Coordinates of C-alpha atoms (C1' of nucleotides) in Angstrom, one line a residue:
Chain A
M1493 CA -25.3 89.3 37.9
A1494 CA -28.5 89.9 36.0
K1495 CA -29.9 87.0 34.0
N1496 CA -32.7 88.9 32.2
Y1497 CA -33.1 92.3 30.8
W1498 CA -36.3 94.3 30.6
V1499 CA -37.7 97.6 29.6
M1500 CA -40.3 99.3 31.9
K1501 CA -42.4 102.1 30.4
N1502 CA -44.3 104.7 32.3
E1503 CA -45.3 108.3 32.1
P1504 CA -42.9 110.7 33.7
N1505 CA -45.6 112.9 35.1
C1506 CA -46.9 109.9 36.9
Y1507 CA -43.7 108.4 38.2
S1508 CA -40.4 109.6 36.7
I1509 CA -36.9 108.4 37.0
D1510 CA -36.3 111.3 39.4
D1511 CA -39.1 110.0 41.6
L1512 CA -37.4 106.6 41.7
K1513 CA -34.0 108.2 42.4
K1514 CA -35.5 110.1 45.3
D1515 CA -37.4 107.0 46.7
G1516 CA -34.5 104.6 46.0
K1517 CA -36.9 101.8 45.5
T1518 CA -40.6 101.3 44.7
H1519 CA -43.2 98.7 43.9
W1520 CA -44.3 98.8 40.3
D1521 CA -48.0 98.7 41.0
G1522 CA -51.1 99.3 38.9
I1523 CA -50.2 97.1 35.9
R1524 CA -53.5 95.9 34.4
N1525 CA -52.4 94.0 31.4
Y1526 CA -52.2 90.2 31.3
Q1527 CA -49.0 89.9 29.3
A1528 CA -47.1 92.4 31.5
R1529 CA -48.6 90.6 34.6
N1530 CA -47.3 87.3 33.4
I1531 CA -43.8 88.7 32.9
M1532 CA -43.7 90.2 36.4
R1533 CA -45.2 87.2 38.0
D1534 CA -43.2 84.5 36.2
D1535 CA -40.1 85.9 34.5
M1536 CA -38.6 88.8 36.4
K1537 CA -36.0 87.6 38.9
V1538 CA -34.0 89.4 41.6
G1539 CA -31.0 91.0 40.1
D1540 CA -32.5 91.4 36.6
A1541 CA -31.6 94.7 35.0
V1542 CA -34.3 97.1 33.8
I1543 CA -34.1 100.0 31.4
M1544 CA -36.5 102.8 32.6
Y1545 CA -38.4 104.4 29.7
H1546 CA -40.6 107.5 29.6
S1547 CA -43.5 107.5 27.3
S1548 CA -46.3 110.0 26.6
C1549 CA -44.1 113.0 27.1
S1550 CA -42.4 115.6 24.9
V1551 CA -39.4 113.5 24.2
P1552 CA -39.9 109.8 24.8
G1553 CA -36.9 107.7 25.5
A1554 CA -34.8 105.6 27.9
V1555 CA -33.8 107.5 30.9
G1556 CA -32.1 105.2 33.4
L1557 CA -31.5 101.9 35.0
S1558 CA -33.0 99.9 37.8
E1559 CA -32.8 96.4 39.2
V1560 CA -35.4 93.9 40.4
V1561 CA -35.2 93.5 44.2
K1562 CA -38.4 91.6 44.8
E1563 CA -40.1 89.1 42.5
G1564 CA -43.7 89.1 41.6
Y1565 CA -46.3 89.3 44.4
P1566 CA -49.9 90.3 44.4
D1567 CA -50.7 94.0 43.8
F1568 CA -52.7 95.2 46.8
V1569 CA -51.7 98.8 46.8
P1570 CA -54.9 100.3 48.0
K1571 CA -55.3 102.8 45.1
N1572 CA -53.1 103.2 42.2
K1573 CA -52.0 106.5 40.8
K1574 CA -54.8 106.9 38.3
G1575 CA -57.3 105.9 40.9
R1576 CA -58.8 103.3 38.7
P1577 CA -61.7 101.4 40.1
K1578 CA -60.9 98.2 41.9
D1579 CA -61.1 95.0 40.0
P1580 CA -63.8 93.0 41.8
K1581 CA -62.2 89.7 40.6
H1582 CA -58.9 90.6 42.2
T1583 CA -59.2 89.1 45.7
K1584 CA -56.8 88.0 48.4
E1585 CA -57.7 84.4 47.8
N1586 CA -57.3 84.6 44.0
P1587 CA -55.1 87.5 43.1
I1588 CA -55.0 88.4 39.5
W1589 CA -52.6 91.4 39.4
Y1590 CA -49.0 91.3 40.4
M1591 CA -46.1 93.7 40.8
V1592 CA -42.4 93.6 41.5
D1593 CA -40.1 95.9 43.5
I1594 CA -37.3 97.7 41.8
K1595 CA -34.5 99.9 43.1
F1596 CA -32.8 102.8 41.5
K1597 CA -29.5 102.1 39.8
D1598 CA -28.7 105.0 37.5
K1599 CA -30.0 108.0 35.7
F1600 CA -28.6 108.5 32.2
K1601 CA -26.8 111.8 31.8
D1602 CA -28.3 112.0 28.4
K1603 CA -31.7 110.5 27.7
V1604 CA -31.6 107.9 24.8
T1605 CA -34.5 109.2 22.8
L1606 CA -36.9 107.1 20.8
D1607 CA -35.5 108.8 17.7
Q1608 CA -32.0 107.6 18.4
I1609 CA -33.3 104.1 19.2
K1610 CA -35.1 104.0 15.9
F1611 CA -32.2 105.4 14.0
N1612 CA -29.6 102.9 15.3
P1613 CA -29.4 99.9 13.0
R1614 CA -28.0 97.8 15.8
L1615 CA -31.3 98.0 17.6
E1616 CA -33.2 96.4 14.8
G1617 CA -36.1 94.4 16.1
M1618 CA -36.3 96.0 19.5
M1619 CA -39.9 96.2 20.7
L1620 CA -39.7 99.9 21.4
R1621 CA -39.3 100.5 17.7
K1622 CA -42.4 98.7 16.7
R1623 CA -45.6 100.6 16.1
G1624 CA -48.5 100.2 18.5
V1625 CA -46.7 98.2 21.1
R1626 CA -48.5 98.9 24.3
L1627 CA -46.8 96.4 26.6
S1628 CA -45.5 98.3 29.6
V1629 CA -43.0 95.6 30.6
Q1630 CA -40.9 94.3 27.7
P1631 CA -38.1 91.8 27.4
V1632 CA -35.0 93.1 25.8
S1633 CA -32.0 91.2 24.5
K1634 CA -28.6 91.6 26.2
K1635 CA -27.2 92.9 22.9
H1636 CA -29.8 95.6 22.7
F1637 CA -29.5 96.3 26.4
D1638 CA -25.8 96.9 26.1
E1639 CA -26.2 99.0 23.0
I1640 CA -28.6 101.3 24.9
L1641 CA -26.0 101.7 27.7
K1642 CA -23.4 102.5 25.1
M1643 CA -25.6 105.2 23.6
A1644 CA -26.3 106.7 27.1
K1645 CA -22.7 107.5 27.6
Chain B
dG1023 C1' -55.7 117.0 21.2
dC1024 C1' -55.8 113.7 17.4
dC1025 C1' -55.9 109.2 15.9
dA1026 C1' -54.0 104.6 14.8
dA1027 C1' -53.2 100.4 16.9
dC1028 C1' -54.0 97.4 20.2
dG1029 C1' -56.4 94.7 24.3
dT1030 C1' -60.8 93.7 26.4
dT1031 C1' -65.6 93.0 26.7
dG1032 C1' -70.0 91.3 25.6
dG1033 C1' -73.8 90.0 22.5
dC1034 C1' -74.9 86.4 19.7
Chain C
dG1208 C1' -65.8 81.2 19.7
dC1209 C1' -66.4 85.0 16.5
dC1210 C1' -66.2 89.8 16.0
dA1211 C1' -68.0 94.6 16.6
dA1212 C1' -67.8 98.1 19.9
dC1213 C1' -65.4 100.2 23.3
dG1214 C1' -61.5 101.9 26.1
dT1215 C1' -56.6 102.8 26.5
dT1216 C1' -52.0 103.7 25.0
dG1217 C1' -48.6 106.5 23.1
dG1218 C1' -46.4 108.9 19.2
dC1219 C1' -46.9 113.0 16.9

DNA sequence: GCCAACGTTGGC
DNA sequence: GCCAACGTTGGC
């Protein structure tokens, strides 16, 4: 039983819900934002439910569900997808960046688009609706989580 | 591809 | 510790 609910954003041409479905499970590496790091390191627990969200594509929106299967641990994936330069301050002795493992749960038959999310008054206050929010791992309330699931049907 | 909004960096 | 400059994100 999940205790916490999250939204994880990424770019589908980088790693889409279909990739996750194919792989079954993955480590969410390459996050280089302190707030997102803190969430992954401190707050995400095994069994937490995650809404997968696609951004920077023709129709942004929530596309599926996953579940946390491993809690935060240092991100030492040799090179991340975008091939960013290594952070020299990120060492084995003092890791800065963390990741979690998630497993595929479900792919929505119909994507819940950002338009729908913005239009639904019951999703008032959801972070995805706010302008300029760049946090790639976001907390979401159970109420909003359930509402998204309802919309996905 | 543009650009607004945000996070990070670095000079002072 | 302020804040301008810079880089990145993400909707359009």
